[in-house]
mmCIF file of N, CA, C and O in Angstrom:
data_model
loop_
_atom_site.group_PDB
_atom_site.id
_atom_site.type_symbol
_atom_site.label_atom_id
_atom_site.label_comp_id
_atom_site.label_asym_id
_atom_site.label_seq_id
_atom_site.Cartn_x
_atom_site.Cartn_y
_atom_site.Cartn_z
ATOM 1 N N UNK A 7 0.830 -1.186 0.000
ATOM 2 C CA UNK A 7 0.000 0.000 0.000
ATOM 3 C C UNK A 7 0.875 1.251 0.000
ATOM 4 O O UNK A 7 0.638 2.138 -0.819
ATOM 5 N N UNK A 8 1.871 1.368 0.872
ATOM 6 C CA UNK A 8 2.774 2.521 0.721
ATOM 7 C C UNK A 8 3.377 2.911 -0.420
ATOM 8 O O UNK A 8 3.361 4.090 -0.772
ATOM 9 N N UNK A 9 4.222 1.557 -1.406
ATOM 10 C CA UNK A 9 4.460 2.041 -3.002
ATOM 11 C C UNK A 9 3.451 2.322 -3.608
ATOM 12 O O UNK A 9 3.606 2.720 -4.762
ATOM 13 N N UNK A 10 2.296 2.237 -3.151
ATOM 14 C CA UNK A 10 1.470 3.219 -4.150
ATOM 15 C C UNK A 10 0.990 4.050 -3.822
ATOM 16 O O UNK A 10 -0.035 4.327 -4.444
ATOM 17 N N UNK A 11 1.276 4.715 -2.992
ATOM 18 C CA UNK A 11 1.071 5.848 -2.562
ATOM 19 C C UNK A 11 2.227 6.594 -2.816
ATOM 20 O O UNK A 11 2.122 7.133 -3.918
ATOM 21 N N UNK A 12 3.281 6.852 -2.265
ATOM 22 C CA UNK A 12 4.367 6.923 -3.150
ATOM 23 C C UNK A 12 4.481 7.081 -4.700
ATOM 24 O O UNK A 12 4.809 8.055 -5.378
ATOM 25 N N UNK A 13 4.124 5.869 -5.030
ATOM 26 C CA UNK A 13 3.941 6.334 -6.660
ATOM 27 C C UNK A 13 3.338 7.033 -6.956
ATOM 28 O O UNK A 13 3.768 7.930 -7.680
ATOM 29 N N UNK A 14 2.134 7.001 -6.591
ATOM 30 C CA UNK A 14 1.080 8.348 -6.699
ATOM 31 C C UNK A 14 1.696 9.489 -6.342
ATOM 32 O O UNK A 14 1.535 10.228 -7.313
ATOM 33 N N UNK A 15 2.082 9.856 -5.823
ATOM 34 C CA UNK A 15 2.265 11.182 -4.977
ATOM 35 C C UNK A 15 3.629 11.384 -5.657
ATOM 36 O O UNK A 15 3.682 12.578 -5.954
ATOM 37 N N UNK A 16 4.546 10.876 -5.968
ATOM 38 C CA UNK A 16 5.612 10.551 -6.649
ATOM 39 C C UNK A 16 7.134 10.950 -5.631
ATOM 40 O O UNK A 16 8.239 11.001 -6.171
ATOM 41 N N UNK A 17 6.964 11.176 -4.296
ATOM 42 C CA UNK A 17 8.065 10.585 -3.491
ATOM 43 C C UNK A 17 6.925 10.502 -2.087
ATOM 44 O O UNK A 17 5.741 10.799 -1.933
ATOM 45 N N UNK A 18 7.988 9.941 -1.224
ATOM 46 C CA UNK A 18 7.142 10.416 0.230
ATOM 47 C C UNK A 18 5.866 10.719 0.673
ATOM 48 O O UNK A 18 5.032 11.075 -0.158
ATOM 49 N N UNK A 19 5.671 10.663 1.460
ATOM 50 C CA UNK A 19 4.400 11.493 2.134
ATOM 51 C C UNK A 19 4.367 12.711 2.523
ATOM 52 O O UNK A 19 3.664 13.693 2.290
ATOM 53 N N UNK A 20 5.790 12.324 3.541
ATOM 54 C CA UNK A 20 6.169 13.108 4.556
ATOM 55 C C UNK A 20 6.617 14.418 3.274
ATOM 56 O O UNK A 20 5.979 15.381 2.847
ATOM 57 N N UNK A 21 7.709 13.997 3.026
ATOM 58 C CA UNK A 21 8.097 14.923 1.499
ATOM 59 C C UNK A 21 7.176 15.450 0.651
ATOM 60 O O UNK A 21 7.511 16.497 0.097
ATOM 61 N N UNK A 22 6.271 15.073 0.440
ATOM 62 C CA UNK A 22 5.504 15.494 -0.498
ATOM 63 C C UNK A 22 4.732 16.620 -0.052
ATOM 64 O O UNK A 22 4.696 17.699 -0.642
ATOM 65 N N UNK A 23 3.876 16.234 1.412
ATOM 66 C CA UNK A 23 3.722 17.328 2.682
ATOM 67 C C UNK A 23 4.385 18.759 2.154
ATOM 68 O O UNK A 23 4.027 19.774 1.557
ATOM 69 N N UNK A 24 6.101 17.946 3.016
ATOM 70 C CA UNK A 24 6.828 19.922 2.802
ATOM 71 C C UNK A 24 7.040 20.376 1.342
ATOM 72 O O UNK A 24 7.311 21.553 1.104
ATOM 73 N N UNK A 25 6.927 19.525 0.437
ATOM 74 C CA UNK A 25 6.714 20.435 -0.672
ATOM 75 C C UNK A 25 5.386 21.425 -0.608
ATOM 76 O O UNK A 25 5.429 22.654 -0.558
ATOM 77 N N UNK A 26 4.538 20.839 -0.617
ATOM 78 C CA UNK A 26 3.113 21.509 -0.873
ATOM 79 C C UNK A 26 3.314 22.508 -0.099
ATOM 80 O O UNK A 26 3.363 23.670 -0.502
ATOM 81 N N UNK A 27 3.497 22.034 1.484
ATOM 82 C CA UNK A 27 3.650 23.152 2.346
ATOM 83 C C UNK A 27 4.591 24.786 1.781
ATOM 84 O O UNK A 27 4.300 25.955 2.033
ATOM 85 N N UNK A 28 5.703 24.240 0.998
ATOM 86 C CA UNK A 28 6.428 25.416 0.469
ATOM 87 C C UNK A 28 5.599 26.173 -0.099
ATOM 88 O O UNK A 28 5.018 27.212 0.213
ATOM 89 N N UNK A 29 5.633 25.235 -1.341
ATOM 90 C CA UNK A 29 4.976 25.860 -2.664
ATOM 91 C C UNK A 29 3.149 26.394 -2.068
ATOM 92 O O UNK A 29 3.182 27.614 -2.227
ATOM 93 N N UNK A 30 2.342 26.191 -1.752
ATOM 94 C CA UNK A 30 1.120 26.874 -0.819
ATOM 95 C C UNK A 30 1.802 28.301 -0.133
ATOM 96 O O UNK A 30 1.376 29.412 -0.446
ATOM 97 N N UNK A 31 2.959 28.096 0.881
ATOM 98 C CA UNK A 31 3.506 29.405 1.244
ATOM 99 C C UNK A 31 4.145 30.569 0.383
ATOM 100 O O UNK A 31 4.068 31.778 0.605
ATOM 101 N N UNK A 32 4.889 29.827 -0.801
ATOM 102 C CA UNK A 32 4.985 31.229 -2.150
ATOM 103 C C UNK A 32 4.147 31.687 -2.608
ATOM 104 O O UNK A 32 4.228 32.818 -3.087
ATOM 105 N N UNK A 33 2.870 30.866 -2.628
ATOM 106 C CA UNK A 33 2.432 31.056 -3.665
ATOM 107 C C UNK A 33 0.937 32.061 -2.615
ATOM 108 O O UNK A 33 0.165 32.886 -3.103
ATOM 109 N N UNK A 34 0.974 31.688 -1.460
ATOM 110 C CA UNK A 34 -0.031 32.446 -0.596
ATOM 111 C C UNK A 34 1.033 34.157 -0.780
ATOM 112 O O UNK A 34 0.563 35.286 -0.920
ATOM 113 N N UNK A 35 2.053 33.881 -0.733
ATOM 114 C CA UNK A 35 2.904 35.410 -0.378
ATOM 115 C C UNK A 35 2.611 36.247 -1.538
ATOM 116 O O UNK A 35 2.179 37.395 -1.432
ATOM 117 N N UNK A 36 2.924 35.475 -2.996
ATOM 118 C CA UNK A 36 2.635 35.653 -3.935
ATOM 119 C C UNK A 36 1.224 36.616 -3.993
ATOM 120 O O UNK A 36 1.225 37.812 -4.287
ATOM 121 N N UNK A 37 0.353 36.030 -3.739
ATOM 122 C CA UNK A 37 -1.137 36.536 -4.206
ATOM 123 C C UNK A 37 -1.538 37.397 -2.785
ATOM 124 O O UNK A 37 -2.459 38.207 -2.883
ATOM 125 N N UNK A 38 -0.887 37.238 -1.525
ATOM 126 C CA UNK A 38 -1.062 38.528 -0.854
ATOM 127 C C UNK A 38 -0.523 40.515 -1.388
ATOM 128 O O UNK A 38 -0.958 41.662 -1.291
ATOM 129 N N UNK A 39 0.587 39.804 -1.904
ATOM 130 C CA UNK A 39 1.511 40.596 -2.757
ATOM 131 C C UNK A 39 0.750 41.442 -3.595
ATOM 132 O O UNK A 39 0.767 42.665 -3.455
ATOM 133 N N UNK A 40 -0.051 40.744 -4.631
ATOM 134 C CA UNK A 40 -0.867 41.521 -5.585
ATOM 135 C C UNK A 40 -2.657 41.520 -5.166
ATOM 136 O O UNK A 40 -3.383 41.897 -6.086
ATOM 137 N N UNK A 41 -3.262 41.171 -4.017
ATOM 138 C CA UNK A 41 -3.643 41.749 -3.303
ATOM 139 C C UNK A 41 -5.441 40.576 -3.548
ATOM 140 O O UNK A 41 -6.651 40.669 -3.342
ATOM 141 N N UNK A 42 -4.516 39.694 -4.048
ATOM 142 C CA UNK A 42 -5.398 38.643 -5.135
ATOM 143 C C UNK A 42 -5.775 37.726 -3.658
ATOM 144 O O UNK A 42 -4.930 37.432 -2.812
ATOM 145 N N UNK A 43 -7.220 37.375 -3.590
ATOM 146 C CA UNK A 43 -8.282 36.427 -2.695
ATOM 147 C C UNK A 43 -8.667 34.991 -3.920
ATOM 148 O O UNK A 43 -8.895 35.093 -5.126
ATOM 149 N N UNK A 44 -8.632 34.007 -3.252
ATOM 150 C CA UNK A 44 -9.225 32.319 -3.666
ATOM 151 C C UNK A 44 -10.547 33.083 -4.107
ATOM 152 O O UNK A 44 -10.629 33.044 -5.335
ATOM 153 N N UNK A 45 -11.613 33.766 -3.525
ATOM 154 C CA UNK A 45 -12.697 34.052 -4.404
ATOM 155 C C UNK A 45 -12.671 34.466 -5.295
ATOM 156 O O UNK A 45 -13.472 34.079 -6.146
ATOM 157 N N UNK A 46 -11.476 35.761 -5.666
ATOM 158 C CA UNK A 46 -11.420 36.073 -6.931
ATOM 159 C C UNK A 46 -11.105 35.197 -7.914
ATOM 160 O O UNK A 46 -11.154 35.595 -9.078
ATOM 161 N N UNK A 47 -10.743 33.914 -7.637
ATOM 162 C CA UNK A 47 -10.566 33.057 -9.297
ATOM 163 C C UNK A 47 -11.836 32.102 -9.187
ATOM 164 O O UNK A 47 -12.065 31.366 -10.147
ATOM 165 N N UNK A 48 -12.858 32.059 -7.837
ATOM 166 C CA UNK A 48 -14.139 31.669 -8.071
ATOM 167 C C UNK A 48 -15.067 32.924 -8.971
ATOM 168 O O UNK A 48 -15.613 32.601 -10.026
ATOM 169 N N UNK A 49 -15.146 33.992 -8.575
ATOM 170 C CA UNK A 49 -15.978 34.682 -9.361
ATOM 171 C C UNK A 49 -15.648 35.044 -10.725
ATOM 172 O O UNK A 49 -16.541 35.525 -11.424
ATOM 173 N N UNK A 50 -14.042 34.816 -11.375
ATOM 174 C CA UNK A 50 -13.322 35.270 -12.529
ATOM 175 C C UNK A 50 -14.096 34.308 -13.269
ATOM 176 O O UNK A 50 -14.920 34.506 -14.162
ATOM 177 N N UNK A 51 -13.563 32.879 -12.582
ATOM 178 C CA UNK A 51 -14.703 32.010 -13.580
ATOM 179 C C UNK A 51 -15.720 31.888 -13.626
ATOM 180 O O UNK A 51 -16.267 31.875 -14.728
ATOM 181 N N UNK A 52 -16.401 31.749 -12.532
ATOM 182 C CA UNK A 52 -18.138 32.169 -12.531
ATOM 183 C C UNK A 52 -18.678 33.140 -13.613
ATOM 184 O O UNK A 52 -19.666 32.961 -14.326
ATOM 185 N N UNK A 53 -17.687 34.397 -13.593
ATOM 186 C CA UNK A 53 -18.529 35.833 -14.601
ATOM 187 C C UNK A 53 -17.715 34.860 -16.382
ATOM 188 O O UNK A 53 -18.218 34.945 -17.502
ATOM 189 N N UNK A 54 -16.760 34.268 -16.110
ATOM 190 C CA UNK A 54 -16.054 33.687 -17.816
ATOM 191 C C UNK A 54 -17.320 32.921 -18.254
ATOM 192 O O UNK A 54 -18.196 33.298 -19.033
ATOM 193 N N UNK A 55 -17.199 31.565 -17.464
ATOM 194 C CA UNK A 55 -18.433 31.077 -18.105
ATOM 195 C C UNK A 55 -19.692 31.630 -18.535
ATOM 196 O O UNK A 55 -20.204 31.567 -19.652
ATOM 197 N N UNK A 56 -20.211 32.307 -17.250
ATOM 198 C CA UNK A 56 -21.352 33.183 -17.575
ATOM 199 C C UNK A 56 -21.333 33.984 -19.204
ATOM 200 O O UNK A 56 -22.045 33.686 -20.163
ATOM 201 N N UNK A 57 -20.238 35.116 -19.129
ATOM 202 C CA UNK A 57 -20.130 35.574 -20.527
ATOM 203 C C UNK A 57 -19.862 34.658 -21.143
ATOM 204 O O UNK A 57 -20.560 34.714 -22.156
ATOM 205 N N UNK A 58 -19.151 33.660 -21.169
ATOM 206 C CA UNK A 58 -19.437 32.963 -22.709
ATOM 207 C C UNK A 58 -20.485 32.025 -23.186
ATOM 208 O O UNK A 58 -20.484 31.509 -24.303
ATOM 209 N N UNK A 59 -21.632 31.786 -22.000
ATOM 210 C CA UNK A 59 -22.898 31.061 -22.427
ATOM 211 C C UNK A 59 -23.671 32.600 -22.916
ATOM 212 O O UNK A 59 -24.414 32.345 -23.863
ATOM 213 N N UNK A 60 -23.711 33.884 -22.610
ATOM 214 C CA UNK A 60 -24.268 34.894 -23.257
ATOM 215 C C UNK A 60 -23.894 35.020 -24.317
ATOM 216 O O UNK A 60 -24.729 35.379 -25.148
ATOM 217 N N UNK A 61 -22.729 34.824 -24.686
ATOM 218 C CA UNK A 61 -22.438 35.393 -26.393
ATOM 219 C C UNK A 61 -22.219 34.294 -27.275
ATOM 220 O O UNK A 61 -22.186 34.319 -28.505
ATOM 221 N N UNK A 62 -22.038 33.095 -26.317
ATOM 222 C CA UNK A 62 -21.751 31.810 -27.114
ATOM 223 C C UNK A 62 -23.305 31.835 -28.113
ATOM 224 O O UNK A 62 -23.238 31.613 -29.322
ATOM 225 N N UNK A 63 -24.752 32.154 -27.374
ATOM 226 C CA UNK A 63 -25.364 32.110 -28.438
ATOM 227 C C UNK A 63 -25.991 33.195 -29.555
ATOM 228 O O UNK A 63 -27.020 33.133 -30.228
ATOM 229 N N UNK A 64 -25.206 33.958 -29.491
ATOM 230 C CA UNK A 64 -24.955 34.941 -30.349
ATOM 231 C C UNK A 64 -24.154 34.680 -31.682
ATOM 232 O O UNK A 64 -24.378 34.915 -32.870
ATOM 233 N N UNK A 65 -23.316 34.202 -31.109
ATOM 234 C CA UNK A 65 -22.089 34.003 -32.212
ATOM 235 C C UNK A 65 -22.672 32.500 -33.234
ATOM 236 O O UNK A 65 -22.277 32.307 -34.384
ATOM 237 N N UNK A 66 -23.530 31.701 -32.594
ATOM 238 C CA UNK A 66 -24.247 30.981 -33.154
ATOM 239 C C UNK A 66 -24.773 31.166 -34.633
ATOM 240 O O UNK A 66 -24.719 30.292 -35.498
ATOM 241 N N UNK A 67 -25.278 32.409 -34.787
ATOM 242 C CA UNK A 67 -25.907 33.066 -35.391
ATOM 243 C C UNK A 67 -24.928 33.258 -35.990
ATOM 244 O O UNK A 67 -25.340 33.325 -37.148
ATOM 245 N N UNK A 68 -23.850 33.403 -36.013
ATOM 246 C CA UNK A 68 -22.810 33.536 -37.158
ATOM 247 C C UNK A 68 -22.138 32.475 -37.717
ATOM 248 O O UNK A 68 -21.355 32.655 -38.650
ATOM 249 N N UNK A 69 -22.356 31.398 -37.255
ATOM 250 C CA UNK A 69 -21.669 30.509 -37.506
ATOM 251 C C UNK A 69 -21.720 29.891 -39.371
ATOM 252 O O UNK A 69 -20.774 29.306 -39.900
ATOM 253 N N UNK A 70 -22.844 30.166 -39.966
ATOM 254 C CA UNK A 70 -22.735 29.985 -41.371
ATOM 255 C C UNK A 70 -22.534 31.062 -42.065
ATOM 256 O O UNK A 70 -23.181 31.099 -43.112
ATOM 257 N N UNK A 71 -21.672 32.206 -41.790
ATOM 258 C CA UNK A 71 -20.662 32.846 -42.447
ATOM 259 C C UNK A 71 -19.489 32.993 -41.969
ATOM 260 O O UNK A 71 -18.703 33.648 -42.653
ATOM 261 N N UNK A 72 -19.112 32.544 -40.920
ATOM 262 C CA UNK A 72 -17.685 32.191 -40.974
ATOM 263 C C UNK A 72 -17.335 30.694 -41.556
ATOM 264 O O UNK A 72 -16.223 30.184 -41.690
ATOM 265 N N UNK A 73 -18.888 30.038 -41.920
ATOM 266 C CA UNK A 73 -18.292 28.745 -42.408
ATOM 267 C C UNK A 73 -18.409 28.944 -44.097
ATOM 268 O O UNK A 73 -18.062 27.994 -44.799
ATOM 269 N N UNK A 74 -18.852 30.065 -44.670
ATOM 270 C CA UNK A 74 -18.737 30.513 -46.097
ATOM 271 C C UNK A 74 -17.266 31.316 -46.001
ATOM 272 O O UNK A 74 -16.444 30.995 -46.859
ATOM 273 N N UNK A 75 -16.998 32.007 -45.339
ATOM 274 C CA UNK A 75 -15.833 33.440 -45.113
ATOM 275 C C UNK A 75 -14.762 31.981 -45.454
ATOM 276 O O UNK A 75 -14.217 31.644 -46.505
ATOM 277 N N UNK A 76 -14.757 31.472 -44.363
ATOM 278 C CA UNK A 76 -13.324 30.072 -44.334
ATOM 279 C C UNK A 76 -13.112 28.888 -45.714
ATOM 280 O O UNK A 76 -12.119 28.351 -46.205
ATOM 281 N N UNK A 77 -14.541 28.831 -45.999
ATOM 282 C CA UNK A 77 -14.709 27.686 -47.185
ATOM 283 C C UNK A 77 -13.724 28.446 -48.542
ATOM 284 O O UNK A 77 -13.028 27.792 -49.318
ATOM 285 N N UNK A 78 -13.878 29.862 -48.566
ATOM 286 C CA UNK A 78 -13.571 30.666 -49.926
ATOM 287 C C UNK A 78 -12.220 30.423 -49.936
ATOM 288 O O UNK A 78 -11.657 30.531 -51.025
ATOM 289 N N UNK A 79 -11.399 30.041 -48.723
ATOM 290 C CA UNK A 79 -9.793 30.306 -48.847
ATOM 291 C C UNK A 79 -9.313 27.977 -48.697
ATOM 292 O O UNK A 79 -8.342 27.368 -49.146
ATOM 293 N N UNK A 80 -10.585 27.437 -47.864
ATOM 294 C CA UNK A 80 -10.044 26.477 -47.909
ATOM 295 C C UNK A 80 -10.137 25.324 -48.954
ATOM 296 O O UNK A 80 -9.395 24.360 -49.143
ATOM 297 N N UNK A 81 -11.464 25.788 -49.669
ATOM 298 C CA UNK A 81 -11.189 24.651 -50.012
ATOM 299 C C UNK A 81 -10.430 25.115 -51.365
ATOM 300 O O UNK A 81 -9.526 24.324 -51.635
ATOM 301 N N UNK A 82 -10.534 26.048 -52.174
ATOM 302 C CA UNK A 82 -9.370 26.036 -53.433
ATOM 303 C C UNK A 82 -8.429 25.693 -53.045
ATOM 304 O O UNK A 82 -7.796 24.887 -53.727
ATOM 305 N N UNK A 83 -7.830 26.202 -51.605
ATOM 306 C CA UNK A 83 -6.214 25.690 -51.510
ATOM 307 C C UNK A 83 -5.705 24.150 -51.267
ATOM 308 O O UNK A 83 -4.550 23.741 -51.391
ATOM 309 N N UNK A 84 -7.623 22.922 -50.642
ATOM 310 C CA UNK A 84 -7.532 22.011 -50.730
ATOM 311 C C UNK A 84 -7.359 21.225 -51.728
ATOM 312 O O UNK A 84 -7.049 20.039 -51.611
ATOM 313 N N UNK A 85 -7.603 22.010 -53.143
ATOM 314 C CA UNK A 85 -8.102 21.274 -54.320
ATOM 315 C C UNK A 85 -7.084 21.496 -54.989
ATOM 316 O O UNK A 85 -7.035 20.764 -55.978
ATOM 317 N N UNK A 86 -6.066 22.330 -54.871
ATOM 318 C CA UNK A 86 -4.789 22.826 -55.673
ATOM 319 C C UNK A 86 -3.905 21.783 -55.051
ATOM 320 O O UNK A 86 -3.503 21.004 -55.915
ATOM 321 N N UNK A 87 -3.431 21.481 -53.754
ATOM 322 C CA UNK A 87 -3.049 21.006 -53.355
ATOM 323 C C UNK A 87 -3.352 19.431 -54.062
ATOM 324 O O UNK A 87 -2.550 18.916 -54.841
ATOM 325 N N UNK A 88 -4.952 18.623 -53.546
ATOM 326 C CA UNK A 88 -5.010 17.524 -54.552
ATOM 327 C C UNK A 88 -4.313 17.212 -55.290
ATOM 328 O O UNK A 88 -3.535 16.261 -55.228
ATOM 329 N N UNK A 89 -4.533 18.295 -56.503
ATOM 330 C CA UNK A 89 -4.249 18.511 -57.783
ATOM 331 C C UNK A 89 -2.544 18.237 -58.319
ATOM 332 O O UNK A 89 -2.213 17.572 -59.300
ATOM 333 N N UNK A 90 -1.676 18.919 -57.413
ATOM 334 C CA UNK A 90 -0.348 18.874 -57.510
ATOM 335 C C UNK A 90 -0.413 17.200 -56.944
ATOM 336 O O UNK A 90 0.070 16.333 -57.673
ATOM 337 N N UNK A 91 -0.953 16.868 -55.789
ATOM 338 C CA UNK A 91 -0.692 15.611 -55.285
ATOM 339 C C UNK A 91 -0.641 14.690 -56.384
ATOM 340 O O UNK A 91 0.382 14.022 -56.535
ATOM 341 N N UNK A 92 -1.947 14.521 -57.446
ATOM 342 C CA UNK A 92 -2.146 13.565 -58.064
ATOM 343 C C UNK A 92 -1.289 13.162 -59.191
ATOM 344 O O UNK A 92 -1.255 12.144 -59.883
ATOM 345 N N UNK A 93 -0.416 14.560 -59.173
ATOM 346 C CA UNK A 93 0.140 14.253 -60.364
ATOM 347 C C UNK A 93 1.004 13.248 -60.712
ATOM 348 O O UNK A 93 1.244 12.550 -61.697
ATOM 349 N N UNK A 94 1.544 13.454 -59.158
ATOM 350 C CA UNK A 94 2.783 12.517 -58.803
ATOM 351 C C UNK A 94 2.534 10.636 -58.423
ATOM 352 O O UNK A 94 3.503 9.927 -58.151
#
């Protein structure tokens, strides 16, 4: 049971502990530093998702002219391409 835990964790326990413990303490100093709270990356994503289920169906509505806008450049360059392919 211990080598796999170990493996999992990929050394120690105990070790693995004072890592986290470090890296949690830079990284708390870190975001006291710039003045940054754990809620703020709950509400950053909360309002991301939010805006992008609002405009996600907006952009919906565009979606068959960016699939004409893209077709005009891809597929000639697919068919030129073919074209040289087959020759060979």
């Amino acid at each position: 049971m211990s080598d796999q835990v170990n493996k999992f964790l990929g050394d120690s326990l105990g070790r693995t502990l004072i890592k986290l413990l470090v890296v949690s303490l830079i990284v708390g100093f870190i975001m006291a530093v710039f003045g940054l709270a754990p809620l703020d990356f709950v509400y950053g994503v909360r309002d991301f998702v939010l805006e992008v289920w609002r405009r996600g169906f907006s952009a919906l509505g565009r979606v068959g002219d960016y699939l004409l806008l893209g077709a005009t450049i891809v597929i000639p360059i697919f068919l030129i391409i073919r074209l040289f392919s087959y020759r060979r």
